[in-house]
Structures are given as structure tokens and as C-alpha cells.
PDB file of C-alpha atoms in Angstrom:
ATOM      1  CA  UNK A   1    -178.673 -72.478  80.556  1.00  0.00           C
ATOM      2  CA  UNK A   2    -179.230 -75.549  82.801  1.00  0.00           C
ATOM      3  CA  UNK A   3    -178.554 -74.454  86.712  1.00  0.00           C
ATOM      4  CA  UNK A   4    -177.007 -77.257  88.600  1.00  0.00           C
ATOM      5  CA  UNK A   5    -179.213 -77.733  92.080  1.00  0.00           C
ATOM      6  CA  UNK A   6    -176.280 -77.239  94.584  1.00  0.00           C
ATOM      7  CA  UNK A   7    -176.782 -79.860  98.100  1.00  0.00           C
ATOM      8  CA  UNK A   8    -176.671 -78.244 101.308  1.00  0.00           C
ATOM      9  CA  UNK A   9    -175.732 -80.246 103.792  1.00  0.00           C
ATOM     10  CA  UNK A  10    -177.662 -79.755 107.475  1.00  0.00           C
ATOM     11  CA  UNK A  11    -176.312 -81.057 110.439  1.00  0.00           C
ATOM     12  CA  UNK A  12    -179.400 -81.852 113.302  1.00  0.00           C
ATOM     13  CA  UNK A  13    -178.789 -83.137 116.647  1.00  0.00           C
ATOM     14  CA  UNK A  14    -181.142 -85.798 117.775  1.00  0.00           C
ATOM     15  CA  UNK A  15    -181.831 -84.765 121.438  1.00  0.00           C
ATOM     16  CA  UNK A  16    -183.247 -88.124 123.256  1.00  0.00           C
ATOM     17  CA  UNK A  17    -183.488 -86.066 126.269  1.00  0.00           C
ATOM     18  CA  UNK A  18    -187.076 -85.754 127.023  1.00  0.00           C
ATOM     19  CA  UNK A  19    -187.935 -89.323 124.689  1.00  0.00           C
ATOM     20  CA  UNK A  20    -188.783 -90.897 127.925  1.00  0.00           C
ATOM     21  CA  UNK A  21    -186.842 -94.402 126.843  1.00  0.00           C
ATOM     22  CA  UNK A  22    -186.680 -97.251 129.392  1.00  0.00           C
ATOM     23  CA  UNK A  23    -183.313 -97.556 131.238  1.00  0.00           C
ATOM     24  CA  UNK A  24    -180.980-100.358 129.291  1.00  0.00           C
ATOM     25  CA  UNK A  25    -182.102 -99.042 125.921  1.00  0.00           C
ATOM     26  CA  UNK A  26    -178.729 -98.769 123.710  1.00  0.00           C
ATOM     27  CA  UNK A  27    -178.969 -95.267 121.872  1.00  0.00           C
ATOM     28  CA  UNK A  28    -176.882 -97.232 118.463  1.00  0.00           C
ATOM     29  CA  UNK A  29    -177.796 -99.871 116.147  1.00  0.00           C
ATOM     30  CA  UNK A  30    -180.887 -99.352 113.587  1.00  0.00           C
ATOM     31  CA  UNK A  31    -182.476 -95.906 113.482  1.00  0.00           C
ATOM     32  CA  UNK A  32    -185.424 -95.616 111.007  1.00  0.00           C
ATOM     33  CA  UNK A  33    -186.091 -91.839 110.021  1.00  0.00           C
ATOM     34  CA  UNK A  34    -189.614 -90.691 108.659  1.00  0.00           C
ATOM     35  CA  UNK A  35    -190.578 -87.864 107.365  1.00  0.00           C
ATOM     36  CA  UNK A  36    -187.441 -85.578 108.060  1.00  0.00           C
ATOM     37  CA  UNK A  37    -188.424 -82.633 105.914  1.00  0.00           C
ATOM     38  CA  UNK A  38    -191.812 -81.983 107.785  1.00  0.00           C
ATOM     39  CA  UNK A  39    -192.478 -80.039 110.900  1.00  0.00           C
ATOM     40  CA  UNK A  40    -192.967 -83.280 113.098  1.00  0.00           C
ATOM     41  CA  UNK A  41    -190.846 -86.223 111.697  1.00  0.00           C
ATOM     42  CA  UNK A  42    -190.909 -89.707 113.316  1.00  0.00           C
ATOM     43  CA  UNK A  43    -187.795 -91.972 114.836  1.00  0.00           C
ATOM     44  CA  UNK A  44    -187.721 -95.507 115.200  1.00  0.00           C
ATOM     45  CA  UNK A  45    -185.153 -97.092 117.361  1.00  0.00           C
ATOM     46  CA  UNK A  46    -185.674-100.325 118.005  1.00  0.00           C
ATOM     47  CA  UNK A  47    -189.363-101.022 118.906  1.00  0.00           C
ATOM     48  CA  UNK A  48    -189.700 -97.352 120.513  1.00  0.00           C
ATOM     49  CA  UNK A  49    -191.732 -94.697 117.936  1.00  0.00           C
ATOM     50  CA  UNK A  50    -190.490 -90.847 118.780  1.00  0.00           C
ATOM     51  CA  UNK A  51    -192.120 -87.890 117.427  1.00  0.00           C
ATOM     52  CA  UNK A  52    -189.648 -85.013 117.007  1.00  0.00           C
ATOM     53  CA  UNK A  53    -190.020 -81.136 116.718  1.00  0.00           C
ATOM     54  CA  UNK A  54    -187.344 -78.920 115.454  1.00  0.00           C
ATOM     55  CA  UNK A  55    -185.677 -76.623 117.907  1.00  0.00           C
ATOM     56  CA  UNK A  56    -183.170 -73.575 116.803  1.00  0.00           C
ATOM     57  CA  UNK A  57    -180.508 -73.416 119.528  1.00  0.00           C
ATOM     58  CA  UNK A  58    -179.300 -69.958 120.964  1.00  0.00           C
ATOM     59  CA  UNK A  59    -176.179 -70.543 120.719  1.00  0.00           C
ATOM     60  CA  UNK A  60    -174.178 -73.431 117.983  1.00  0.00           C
ATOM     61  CA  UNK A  61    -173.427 -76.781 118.820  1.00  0.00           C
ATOM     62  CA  UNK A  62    -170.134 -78.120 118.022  1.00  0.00           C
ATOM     63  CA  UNK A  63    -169.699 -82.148 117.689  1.00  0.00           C
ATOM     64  CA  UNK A  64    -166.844 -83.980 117.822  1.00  0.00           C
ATOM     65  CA  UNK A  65    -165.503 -87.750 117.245  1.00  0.00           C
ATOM     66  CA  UNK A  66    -164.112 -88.766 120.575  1.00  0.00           C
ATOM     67  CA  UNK A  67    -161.267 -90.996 119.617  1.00  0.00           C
ATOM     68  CA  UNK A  68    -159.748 -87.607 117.171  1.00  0.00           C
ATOM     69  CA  UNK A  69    -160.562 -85.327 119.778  1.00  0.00           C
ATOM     70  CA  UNK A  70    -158.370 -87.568 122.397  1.00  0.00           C
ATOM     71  CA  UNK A  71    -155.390 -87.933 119.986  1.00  0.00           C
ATOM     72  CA  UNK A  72    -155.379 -84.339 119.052  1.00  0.00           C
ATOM     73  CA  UNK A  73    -155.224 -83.537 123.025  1.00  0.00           C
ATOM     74  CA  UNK A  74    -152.555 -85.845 123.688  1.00  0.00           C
ATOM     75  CA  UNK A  75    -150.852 -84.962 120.581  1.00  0.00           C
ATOM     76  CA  UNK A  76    -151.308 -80.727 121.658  1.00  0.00           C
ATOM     77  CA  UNK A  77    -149.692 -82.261 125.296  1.00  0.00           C
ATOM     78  CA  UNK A  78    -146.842 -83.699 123.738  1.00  0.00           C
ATOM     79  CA  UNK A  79    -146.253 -80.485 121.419  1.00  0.00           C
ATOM     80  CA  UNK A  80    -146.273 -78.449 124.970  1.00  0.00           C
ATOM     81  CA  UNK A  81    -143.766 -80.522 126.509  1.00  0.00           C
ATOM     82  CA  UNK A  82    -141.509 -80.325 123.369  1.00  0.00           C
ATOM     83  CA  UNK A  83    -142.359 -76.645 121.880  1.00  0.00           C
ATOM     84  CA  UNK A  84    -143.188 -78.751 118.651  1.00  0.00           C
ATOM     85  CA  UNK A  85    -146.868 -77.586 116.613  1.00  0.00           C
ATOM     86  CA  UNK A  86    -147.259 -79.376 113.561  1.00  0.00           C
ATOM     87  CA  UNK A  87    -150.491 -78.911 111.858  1.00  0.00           C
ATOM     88  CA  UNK A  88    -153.370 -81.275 112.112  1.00  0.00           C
ATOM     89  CA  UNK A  89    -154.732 -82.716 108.391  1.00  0.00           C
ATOM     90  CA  UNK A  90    -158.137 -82.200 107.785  1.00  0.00           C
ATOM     91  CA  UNK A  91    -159.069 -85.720 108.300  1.00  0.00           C
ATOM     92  CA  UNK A  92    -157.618 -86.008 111.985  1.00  0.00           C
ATOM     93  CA  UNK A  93    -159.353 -82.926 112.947  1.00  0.00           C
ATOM     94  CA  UNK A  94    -161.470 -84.171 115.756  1.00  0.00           C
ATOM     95  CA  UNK A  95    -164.662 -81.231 114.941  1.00  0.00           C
ATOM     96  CA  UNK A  96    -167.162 -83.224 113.006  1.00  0.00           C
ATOM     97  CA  UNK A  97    -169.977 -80.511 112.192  1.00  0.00           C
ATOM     98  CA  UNK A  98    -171.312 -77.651 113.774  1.00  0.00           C
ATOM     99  CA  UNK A  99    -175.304 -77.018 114.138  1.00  0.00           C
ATOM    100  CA  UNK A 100    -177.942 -75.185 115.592  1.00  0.00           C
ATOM    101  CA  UNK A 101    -180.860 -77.423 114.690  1.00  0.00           C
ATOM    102  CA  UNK A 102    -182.077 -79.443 117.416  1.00  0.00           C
ATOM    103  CA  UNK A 103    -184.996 -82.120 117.067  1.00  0.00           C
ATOM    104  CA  UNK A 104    -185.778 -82.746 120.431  1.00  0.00           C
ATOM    105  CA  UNK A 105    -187.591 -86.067 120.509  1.00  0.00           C
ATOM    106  CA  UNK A 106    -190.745 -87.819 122.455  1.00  0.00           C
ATOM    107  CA  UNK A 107    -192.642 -91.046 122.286  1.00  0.00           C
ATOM    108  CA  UNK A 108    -195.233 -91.296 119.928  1.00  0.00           C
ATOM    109  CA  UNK A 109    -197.980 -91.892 122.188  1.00  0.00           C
ATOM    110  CA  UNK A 110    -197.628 -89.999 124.790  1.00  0.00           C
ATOM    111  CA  UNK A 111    -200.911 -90.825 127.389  1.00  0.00           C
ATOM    112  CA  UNK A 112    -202.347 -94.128 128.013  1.00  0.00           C
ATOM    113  CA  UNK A 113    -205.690 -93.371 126.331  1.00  0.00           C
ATOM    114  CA  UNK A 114    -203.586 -93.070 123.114  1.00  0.00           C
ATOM    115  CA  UNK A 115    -201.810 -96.357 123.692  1.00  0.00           C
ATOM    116  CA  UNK A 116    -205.078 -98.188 124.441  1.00  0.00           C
ATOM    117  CA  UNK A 117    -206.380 -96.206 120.939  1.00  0.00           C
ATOM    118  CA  UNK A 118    -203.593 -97.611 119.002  1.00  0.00           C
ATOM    119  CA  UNK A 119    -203.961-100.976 120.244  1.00  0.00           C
ATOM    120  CA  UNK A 120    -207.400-100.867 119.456  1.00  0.00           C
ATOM    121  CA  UNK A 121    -206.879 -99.298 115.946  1.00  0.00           C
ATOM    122  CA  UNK A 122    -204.107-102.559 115.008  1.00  0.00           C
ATOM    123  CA  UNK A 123    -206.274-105.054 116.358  1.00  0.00           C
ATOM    124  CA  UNK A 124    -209.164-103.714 114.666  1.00  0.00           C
ATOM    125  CA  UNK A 125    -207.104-103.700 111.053  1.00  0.00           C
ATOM    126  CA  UNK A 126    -205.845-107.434 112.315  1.00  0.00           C
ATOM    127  CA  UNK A 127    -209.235-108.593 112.620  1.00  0.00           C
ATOM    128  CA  UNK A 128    -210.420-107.548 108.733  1.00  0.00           C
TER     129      UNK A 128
END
């Protein structure tokens, strides 16, 4: 018989930490992903080109949506004061997804000689 192909979903945190971004650059709007499923996959945001590498963490990370997390405090404050737990539905929870992939990401070029390479290389294809 036929074996249905079951998804697995995998949760990675983009880590911008070491990506080396100028100060003002907004970390939302358009994100372009290349390339995910290889060792070394490539993030656009904006005009900035990151490489990534894949990390395993030691430990899990645990993300949450901000606005659930703050009414589910506020509503665990108000259950204190009144000695009234009520259970939370699944789509108030505030825990989005837990993960212990990491792709920690840099800029594309990383030295000046490879910027000036680059440069060369598109104004070499411009000029054909």
C-alpha cells in the first residue's frame, strides 16, 4: 500500500546576533530565505545578504507571543487575588514553539577584499 509522507514541522531561531547589521535596521518586513535545507543557507532582509550555519543549542528554547504571554500573566494575577484557575484554551496559550535549532547568521561578505570581488564580479556581468 501507498504510505502517506507525514510533515514534520521544525522550529529554527534566526539568531541576528553576530549578523553585524547597521544600527536603525528594522529586524520585520520582507525576509527572503535561500537554500534552507543546506548546511549554509542565505537571508535577505532588506538589502543586507546573511549567510547562516546551523547551531544545536544545549539546552531548548522556548518562544512565546508577547501580547498572550501578558494576558495570561495578568489573567494568572487576577486568579491569585480571587483563588479562581480556569484553564487557558489552546489558542490563548502564550508558548508558540519550542526548538533547539539555532541558525546563527553573518553577512555574506564578510572582508573588504570580498566586497571589492563582488563588485567587480557584477560590474563585470553588467558590462557583457
Amino acid at each position: 500500500g501507498e504510505e502517506e509522507e507525514e510533515e514534520e514541522e521544525v522550529y529554527v531561531l534566526l539568531d541576528f546576533s553576530s549578523a553585524e547589521l547597521p544600527p536603525g535596521v528594522e529586524l520585520r518586513g520582507d525576509l527572503a530565505i535561500d537554500a534552507l535545507d543546506t548546511a549554509a543557507p542565505t537571508i535577505q532582509l532588506g538589502e543586507h545578504v546573511l549567510r547562516g550555519t546551523y547551531e544545536e543549542d544545549i539546552g531548548s528554547t522556548l518562544i512565546f507571543d508577547r501580547s498572550k504571554l501578558k494576558r495570561a500573566a495578568e489573567a494568572h494575577d487576577r486568579a491569585l487575588r480571587d483563588l479562581v484557575f480556569e484553564e487557558v484554551e489552546d489558542e490563548q496559550r502564550p508558548l508558540v514553539c519550542v526548538t533547539t535549532k539555532r541558525l546563527r547568521l553573518r553577512p555574506a561578505i564578510e572582508s573588504p577584499d570580498e566586497a571589492a570581488d563582488a563588485l567587480g564580479l557584477a560590474a563585470q556581468e553588467g558590462a557583457t
